[in-house]
Coordinates of C-alpha atoms in Angstrom, one line a residue:
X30 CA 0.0 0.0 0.0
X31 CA 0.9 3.5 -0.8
X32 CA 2.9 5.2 1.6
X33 CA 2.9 2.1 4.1
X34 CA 7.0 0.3 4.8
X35 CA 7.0 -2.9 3.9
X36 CA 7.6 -4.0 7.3
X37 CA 4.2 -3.2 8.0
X38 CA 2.3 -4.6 5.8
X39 CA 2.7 -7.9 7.4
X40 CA -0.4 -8.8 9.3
X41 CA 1.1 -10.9 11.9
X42 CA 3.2 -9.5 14.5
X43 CA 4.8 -11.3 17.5
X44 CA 4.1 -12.4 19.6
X45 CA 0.6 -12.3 19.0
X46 CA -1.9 -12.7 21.4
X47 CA -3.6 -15.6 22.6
X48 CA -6.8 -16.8 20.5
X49 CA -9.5 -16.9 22.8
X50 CA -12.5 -15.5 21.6
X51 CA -15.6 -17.3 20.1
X52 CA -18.7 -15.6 18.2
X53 CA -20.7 -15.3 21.5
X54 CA -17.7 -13.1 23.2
X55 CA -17.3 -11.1 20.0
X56 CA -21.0 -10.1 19.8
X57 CA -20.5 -9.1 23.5
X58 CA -17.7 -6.9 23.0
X59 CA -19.3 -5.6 20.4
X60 CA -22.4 -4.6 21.5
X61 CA -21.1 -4.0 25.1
X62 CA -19.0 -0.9 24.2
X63 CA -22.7 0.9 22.8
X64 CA -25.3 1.4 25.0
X65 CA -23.6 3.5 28.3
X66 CA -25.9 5.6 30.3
X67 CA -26.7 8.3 28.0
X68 CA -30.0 6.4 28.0
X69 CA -31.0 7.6 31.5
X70 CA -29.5 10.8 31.1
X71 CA -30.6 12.5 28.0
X72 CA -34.0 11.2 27.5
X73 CA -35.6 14.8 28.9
X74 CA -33.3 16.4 25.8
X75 CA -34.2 14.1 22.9
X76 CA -38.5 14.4 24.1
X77 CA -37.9 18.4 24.2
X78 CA -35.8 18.0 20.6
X79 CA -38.9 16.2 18.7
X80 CA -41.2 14.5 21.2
X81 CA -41.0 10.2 21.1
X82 CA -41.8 9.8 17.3
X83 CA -39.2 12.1 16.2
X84 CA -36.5 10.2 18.7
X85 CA -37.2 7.0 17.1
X86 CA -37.0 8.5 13.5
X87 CA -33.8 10.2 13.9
X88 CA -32.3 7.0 16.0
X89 CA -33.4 5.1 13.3
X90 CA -31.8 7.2 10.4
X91 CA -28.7 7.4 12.6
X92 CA -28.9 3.5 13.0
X93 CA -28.8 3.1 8.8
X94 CA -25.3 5.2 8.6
X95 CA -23.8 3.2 11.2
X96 CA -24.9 0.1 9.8
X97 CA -23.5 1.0 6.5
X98 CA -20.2 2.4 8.5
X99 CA -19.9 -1.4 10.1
X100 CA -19.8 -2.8 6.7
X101 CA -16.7 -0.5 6.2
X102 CA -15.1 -1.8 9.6
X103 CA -15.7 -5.2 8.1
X104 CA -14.1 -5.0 4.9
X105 CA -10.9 -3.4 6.6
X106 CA -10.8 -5.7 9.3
X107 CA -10.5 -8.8 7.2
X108 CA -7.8 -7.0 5.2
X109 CA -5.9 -6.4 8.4
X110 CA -6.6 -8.3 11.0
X111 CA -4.1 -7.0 13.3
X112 CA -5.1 -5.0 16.4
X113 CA -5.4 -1.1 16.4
X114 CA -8.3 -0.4 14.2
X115 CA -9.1 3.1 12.7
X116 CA -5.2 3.6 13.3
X117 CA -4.1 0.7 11.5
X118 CA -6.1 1.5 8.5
X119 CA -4.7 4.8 8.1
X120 CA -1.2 3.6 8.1
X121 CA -1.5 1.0 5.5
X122 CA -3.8 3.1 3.7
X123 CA -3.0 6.7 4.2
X124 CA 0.7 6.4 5.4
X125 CA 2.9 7.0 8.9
X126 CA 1.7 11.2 9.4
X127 CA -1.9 10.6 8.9
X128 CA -1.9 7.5 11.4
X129 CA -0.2 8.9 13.5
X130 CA -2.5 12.1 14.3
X131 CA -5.4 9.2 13.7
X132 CA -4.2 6.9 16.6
X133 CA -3.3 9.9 18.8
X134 CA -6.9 11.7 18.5
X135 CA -8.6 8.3 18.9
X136 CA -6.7 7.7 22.1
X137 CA -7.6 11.1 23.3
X138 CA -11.2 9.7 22.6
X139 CA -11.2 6.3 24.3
X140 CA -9.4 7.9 27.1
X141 CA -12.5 10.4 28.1
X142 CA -15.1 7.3 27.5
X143 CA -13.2 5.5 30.0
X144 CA -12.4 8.8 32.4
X145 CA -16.6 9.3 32.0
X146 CA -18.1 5.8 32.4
X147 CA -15.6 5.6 35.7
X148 CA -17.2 8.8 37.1
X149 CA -21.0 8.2 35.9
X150 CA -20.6 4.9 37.9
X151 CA -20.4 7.1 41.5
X152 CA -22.9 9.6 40.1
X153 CA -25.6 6.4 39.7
X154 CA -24.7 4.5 42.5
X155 CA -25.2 7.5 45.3
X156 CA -28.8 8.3 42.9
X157 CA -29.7 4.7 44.1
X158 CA -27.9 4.7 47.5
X159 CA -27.8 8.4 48.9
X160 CA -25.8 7.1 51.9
X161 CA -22.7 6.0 50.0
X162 CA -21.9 9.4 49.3
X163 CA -20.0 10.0 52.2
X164 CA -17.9 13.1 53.9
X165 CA -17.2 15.9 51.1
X166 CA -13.6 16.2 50.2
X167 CA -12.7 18.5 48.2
X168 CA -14.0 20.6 45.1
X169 CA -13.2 20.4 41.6
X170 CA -14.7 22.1 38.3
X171 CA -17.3 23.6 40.3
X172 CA -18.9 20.1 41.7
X173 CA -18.5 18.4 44.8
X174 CA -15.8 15.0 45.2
X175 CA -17.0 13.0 48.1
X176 CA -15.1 9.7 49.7
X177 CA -17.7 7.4 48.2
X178 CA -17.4 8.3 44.7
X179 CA -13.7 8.0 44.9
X180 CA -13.7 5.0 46.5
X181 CA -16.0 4.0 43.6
X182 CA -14.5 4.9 41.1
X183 CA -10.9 4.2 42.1
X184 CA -12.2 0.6 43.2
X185 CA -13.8 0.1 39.7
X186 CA -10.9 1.3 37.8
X187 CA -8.3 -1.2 39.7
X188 CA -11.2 -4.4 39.4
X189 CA -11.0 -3.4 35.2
X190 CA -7.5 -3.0 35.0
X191 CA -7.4 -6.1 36.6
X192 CA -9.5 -8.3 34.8
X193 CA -7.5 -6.5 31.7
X194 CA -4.6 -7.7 32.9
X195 CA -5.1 -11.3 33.5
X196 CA -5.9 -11.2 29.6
X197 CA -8.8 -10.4 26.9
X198 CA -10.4 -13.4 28.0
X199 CA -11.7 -12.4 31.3
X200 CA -12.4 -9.2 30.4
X201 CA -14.8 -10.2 27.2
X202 CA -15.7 -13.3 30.5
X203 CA -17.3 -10.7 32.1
X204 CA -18.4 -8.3 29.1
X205 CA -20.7 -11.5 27.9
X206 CA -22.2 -11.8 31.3
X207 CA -23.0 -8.1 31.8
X208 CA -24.3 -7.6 28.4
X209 CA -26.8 -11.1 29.2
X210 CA -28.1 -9.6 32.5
X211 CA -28.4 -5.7 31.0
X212 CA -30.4 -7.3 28.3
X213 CA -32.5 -9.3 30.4
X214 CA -33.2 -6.3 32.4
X215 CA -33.7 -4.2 29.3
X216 CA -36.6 -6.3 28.0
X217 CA -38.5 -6.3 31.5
X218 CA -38.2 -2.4 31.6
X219 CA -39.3 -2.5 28.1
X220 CA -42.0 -4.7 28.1
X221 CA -43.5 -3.6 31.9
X222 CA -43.3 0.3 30.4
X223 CA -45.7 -0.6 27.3
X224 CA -47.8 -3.1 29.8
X225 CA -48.5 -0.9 32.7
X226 CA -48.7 2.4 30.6
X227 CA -50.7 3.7 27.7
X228 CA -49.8 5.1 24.0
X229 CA -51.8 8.4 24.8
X230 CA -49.0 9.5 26.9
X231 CA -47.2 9.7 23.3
X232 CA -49.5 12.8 22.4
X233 CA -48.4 14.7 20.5
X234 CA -46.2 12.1 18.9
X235 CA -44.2 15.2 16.8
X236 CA -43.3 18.1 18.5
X237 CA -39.9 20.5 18.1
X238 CA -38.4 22.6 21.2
X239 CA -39.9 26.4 21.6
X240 CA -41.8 26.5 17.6
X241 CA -38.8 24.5 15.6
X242 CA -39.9 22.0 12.9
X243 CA -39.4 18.5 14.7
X244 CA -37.8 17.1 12.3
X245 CA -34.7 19.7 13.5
X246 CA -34.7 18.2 16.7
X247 CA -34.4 14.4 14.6
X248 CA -31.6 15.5 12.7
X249 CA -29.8 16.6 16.1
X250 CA -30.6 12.7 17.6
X251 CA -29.3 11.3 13.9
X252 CA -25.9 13.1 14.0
X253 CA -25.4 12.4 17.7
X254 CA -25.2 8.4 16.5
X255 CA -21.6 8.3 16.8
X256 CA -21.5 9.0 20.5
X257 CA -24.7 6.7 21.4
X258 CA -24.3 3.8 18.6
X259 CA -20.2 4.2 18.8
X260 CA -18.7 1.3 20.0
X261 CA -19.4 -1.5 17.4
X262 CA -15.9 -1.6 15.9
X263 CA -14.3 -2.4 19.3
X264 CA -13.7 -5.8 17.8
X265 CA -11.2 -4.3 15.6
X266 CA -8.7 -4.0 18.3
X267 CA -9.2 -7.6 19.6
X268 CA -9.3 -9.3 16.1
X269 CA -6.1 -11.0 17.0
X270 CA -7.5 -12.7 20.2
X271 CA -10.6 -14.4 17.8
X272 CA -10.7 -18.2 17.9
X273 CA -10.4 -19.8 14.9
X274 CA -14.2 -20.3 14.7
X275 CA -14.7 -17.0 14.0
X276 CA -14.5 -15.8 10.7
X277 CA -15.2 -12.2 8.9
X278 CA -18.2 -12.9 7.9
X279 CA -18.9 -13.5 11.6
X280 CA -16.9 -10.7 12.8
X281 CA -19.5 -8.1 10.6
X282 CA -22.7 -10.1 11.4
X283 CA -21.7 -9.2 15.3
X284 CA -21.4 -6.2 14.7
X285 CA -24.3 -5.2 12.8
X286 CA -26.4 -7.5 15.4
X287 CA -25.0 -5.3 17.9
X288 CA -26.0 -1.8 16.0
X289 CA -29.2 -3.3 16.0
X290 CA -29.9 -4.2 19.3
X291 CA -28.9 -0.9 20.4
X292 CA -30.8 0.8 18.0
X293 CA -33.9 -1.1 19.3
X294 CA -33.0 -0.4 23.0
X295 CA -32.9 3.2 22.4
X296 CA -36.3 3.3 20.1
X297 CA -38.3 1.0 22.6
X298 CA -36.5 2.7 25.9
X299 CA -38.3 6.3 24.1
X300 CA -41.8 4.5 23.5
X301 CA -42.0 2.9 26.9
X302 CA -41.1 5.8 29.0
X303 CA -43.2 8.1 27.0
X304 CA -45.8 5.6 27.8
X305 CA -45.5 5.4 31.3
X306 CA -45.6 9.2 32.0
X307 CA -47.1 11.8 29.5
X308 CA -44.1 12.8 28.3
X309 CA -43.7 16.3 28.0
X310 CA -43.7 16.2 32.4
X311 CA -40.4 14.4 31.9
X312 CA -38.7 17.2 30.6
X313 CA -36.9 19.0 33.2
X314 CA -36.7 15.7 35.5
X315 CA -33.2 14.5 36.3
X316 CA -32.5 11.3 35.0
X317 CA -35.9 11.2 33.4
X318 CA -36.1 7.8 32.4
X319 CA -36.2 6.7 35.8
X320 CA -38.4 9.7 36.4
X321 CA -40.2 8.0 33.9
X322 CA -41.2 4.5 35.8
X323 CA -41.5 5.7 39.3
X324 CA -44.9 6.2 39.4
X325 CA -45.7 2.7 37.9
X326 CA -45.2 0.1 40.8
X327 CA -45.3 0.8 44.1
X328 CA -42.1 2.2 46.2
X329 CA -40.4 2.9 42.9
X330 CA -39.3 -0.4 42.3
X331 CA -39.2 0.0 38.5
X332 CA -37.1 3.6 38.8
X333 CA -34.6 1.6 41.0
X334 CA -34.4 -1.1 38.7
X335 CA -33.6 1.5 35.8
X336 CA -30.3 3.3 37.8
X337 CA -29.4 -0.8 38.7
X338 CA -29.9 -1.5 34.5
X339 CA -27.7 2.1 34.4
X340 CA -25.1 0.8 36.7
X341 CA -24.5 -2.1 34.6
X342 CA -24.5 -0.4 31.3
X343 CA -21.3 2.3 32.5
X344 CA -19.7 -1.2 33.9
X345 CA -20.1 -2.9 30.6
X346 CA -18.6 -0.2 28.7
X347 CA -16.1 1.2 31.0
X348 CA -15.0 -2.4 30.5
X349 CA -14.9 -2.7 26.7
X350 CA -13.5 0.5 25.9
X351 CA -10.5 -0.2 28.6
X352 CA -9.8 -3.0 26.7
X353 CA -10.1 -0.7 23.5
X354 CA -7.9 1.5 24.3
X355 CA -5.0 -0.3 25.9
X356 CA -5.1 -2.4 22.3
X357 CA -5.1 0.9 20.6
X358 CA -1.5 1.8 22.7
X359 CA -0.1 -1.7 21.5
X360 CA -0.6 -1.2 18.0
X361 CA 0.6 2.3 18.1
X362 CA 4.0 1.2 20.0
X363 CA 4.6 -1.6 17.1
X364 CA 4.4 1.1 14.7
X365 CA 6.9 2.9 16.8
X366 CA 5.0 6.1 17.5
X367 CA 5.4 5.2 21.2
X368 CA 8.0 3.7 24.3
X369 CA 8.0 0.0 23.5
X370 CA 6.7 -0.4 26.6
X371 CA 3.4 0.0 25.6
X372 CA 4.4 -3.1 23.0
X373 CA 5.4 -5.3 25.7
X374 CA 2.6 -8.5 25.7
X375 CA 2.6 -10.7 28.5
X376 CA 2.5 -14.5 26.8
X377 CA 0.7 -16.2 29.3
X378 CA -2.2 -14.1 29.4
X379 CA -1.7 -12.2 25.8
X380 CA -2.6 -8.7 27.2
X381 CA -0.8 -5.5 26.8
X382 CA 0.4 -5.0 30.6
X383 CA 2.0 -2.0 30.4
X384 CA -0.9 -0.1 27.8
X385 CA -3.5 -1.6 30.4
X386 CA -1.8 0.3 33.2
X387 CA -1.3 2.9 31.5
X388 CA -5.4 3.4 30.9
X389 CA -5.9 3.0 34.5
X390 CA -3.5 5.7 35.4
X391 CA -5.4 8.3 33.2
X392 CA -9.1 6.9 33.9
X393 CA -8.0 7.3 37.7
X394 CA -7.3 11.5 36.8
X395 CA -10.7 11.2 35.6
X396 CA -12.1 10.1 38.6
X397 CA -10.3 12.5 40.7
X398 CA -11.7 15.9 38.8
X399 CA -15.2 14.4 38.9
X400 CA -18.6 14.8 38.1
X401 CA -17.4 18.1 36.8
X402 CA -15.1 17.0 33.8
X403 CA -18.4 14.8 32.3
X404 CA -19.4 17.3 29.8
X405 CA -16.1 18.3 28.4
X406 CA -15.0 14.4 28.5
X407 CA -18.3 13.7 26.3
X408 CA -17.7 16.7 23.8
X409 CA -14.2 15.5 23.1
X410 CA -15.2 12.0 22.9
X411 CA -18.1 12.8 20.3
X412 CA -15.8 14.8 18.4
X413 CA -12.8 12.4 17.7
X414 CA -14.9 9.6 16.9
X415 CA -16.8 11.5 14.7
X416 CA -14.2 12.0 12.8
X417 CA -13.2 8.5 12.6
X418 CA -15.9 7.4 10.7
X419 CA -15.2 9.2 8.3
X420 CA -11.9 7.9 8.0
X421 CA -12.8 4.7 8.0
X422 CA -15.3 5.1 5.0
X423 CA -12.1 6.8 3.0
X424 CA -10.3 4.1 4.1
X425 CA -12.8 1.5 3.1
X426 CA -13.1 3.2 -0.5
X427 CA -8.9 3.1 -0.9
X428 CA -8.9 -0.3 -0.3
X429 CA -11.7 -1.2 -2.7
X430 CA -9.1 0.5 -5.6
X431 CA -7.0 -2.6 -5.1
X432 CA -6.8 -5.7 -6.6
X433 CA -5.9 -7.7 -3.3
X434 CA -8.2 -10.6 -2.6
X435 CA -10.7 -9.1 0.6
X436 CA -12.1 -12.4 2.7
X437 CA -15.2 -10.0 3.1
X438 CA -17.5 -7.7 1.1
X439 CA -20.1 -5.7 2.4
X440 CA -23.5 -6.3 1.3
X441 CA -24.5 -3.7 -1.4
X442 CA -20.9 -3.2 -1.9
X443 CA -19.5 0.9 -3.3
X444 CA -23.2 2.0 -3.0
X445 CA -23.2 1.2 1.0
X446 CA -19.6 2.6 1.5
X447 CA -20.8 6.2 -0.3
X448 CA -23.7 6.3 1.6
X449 CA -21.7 5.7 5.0
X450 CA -19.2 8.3 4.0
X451 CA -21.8 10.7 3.3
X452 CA -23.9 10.2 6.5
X453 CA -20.4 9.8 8.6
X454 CA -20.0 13.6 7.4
X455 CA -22.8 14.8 8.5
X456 CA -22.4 13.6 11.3
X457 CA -19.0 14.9 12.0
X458 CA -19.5 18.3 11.0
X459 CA -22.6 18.5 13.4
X460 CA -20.1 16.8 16.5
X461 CA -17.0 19.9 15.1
X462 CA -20.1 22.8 14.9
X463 CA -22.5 21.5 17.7
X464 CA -20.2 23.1 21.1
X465 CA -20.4 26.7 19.1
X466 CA -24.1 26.4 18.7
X467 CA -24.8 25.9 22.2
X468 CA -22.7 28.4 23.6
X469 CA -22.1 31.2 20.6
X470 CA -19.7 33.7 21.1
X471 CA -17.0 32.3 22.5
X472 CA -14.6 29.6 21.0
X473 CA -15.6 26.0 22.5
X474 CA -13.4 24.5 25.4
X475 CA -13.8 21.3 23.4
X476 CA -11.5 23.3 20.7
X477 CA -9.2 24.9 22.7
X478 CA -8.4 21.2 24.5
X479 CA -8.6 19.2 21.4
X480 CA -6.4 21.6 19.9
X481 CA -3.8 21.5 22.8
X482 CA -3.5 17.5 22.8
X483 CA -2.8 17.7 18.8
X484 CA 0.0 20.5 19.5
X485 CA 1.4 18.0 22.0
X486 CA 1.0 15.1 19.6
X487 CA 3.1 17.2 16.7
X488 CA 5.8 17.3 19.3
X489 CA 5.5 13.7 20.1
X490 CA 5.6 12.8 16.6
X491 CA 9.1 14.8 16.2
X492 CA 10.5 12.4 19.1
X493 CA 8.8 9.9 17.7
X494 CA 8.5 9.6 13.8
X495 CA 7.3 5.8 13.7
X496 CA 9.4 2.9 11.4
X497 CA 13.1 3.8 11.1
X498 CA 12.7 7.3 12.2
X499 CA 11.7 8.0 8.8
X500 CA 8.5 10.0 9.5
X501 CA 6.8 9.4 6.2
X502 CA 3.9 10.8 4.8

């Protein structure tokens, strides 16, 4: 490939690491990096966007693009079925520079998911159990940081880097069992929300925020798909750990089945709370999907067992995203943009020790600033991967110029990779665009942070130019 060294076109590293990952464990990591707890916490925002209908439409139009996108991941994935994803396919397609700013931004990304999901946990936990909280602290970005939620989320961030460490297996071990009982908890919520409630709480079914068109409000859900359907391609950075049964075809089935689970969840998780309570009185209610059940069973049974469904979602994909990004570290160290440290893979267990501690260490700093650092940790997040996508349709359309044998084709073929390019940038010019819009008049912290880390990266890619110290374009 143009612009790639030799050296790296091979697509077998060592020492790899171990195969240990059927079909179920794949779908589980796939879908368990998706659905977090932006479910419970920006339910009130999507109703006000567009009221229930308009929710599901946009989710649904979203859902298409990221379908489309996984047949991208796919195609590259069986081409180079080496670990390090979006970052990989830039340097075999695209060259050393463009990877390198690519694996650098994404790690930026995965980074602030894990940082988040570690200090949503705390926020859920002391909504279910107020006496948890514990003695104040200290205070940082403006919100309080008590000794339970840093007891929390210090606890839960040396339990995942633990699991991490004693290799993939465990950690997709317990991503398969947290994505089961979610689900199962899912479909009770679901199914008690449509029983116990009725469809003229829908009324109107269309409606935008202050006299906009609704369908405004369902473009705003559509291009926010990257940050709530994100996670799919997770399996590109554990490709390498697959057992044998699993083949590419198998690989992009998982993930699609995971898109549309989560695609469903969100869709039926609108309808049933919008059934429960009229929905326009959920607005302005905290965590208004739980505001949304509370009323239904008697000592708010059903609102508890929405923060406990919560609970589990942040787990399951605090889990699969740490496991994300220290795979992302390892294939950025064999490229030589970074130490070799972050290289170094234990052969017992076939985890990246070093890269796993090293994701601790900075989802630990998250936990420390606290609940205040959410908002700017989700910005930057959305932002990066964003971008991504659209990389990875570019990517997707390079690679189709070639006349290299692919092990898998996506269904519908140059027609589905145009149409997940075009939607992808949509999408990421609404993520770049969206922090000016909500606060005009001032340049976005997002920017200004964003903008910092890739002045530090053009300083580490000076120090560290990649193969040979050759730096190429």
């Amino acid at each position: 490939m143009r612009g790639a060294p030799a050296s790296l076109r091979d697509e077998g590293p060592a020492p790899p690491p171990a195969k240990a990952l059927g079909p179920i464990a794949m779908l589980a990591l796939s879908f368990g990096c998706i659905v977090g707890s932006g479910w419970v916490v920006v339910l009130g925002d999507w109703l006000r966007a567009c009221g229930p209908w308009g929710v599901v439409l946009g989710m649904l139009a979203g859902f298409t693009v990221m379908l489309a996108n996984s047949g991208a991941y796919a195609e590259l994935i069986s081409r180079f079925p080496v670990a390090g994803g979006e970052f990989i396919f830039a340097q075999r397609l695209f060259g050393d520079r463009i990877a390198f700013f690519v694996g650098w931004l994404y790690t930026l990304s995965l980074l602030a998911v894990a940082a988040f999901e570690a200090t949503a946990l705390p926020w859920v936990l002391e909504t279910l159990f107020p006496a948890i909280k514990g003695p104040l602290l200290y205070t940082a970005l403006g919100f309080p940081v008590t000794l339970g939620s840093l007891t929390i989320g210090l606890g839960g961030t040396l339990l995942v880097a633990l699991l991490n460490y004693r290799g993939t297996h465990a950690a997709a071990a317990l991503q398969t069992v947290l994505s089961g009982v979610f689900l199962v908890l899912a479909v009770v919520l679901v199914t008690l929300g449509f029983a116990l409630g009725s469809t003229d709480h829908w009324k109107p079914p269309l409606l935008g925020e202050g006299g906009k068109p609704w369908w405004l409000g369902a473009l705003w859900v559509f291009a926010t798909a990257p940050m709530f359907l994100n996670g799919f391609q997770s399996v590109a950075q554990t490709v390498e750990a697959r057992a044998r049964s699993v083949t590419f075809p198998r690989i992009a089935a998982s993930m699609a089945a995971a898109l549309a689970v989560s695609a469903a969840f969100y869709c039926l998780i609108t309808l049933a709370a919008a059934s429960a309570q009229p929905w326009q009185s959920l607005l302005d209610r905290p965590m208004a999907t739980a505001a949304a059940f509370e009323a239904l069973l008697p000592h708010q049974a059903l609102s508890i067992l929405v923060l406990v469904t919560a609970a589990l979602s942040v787990a399951r994909v605090w889990n699969g995203v740490s496991i994300w990004a220290a795979r992302l570290l390892l294939a950025q160290a064999r490229a030589g943009f970074l130490p070799p440290k972050f290289a170094a893979v234990d052969a017992r267990g076939g985890n990246p020790t070093f890269a796993v501690g090293f994701v601790a260490l900075c989802t630990a700093g998250g936990v420390l600033l606290g609940r205040g650092a959410i908002i700017p940790l989700v910005d930057m997040a959305s932002l990066c991967l964003a971008g991504n996508l659209v990389l990875a349709c570019l990517a997707a359309l390079r690679a189709r110029r070639s006349r290299e044998p692919q092990a898998y084709r996506t269904p519908g073929g140059m027609v589905t990779l145009r149409y997940a390019l075009a939607g992808s940038a949509v999408m990421a010019g609404f993520a770049l665009l969206d922090p000016l819009l909500r606060r005009p008049g001032r340049v976005p912290v997002e920017w200004l942070v964003t903008g910092a880390w890739i002045a530090m990266g053009a300083v580490f890619r000076v120090l560290h130019p990649g193969p040979g110290g050759r730096g190429r374009p």
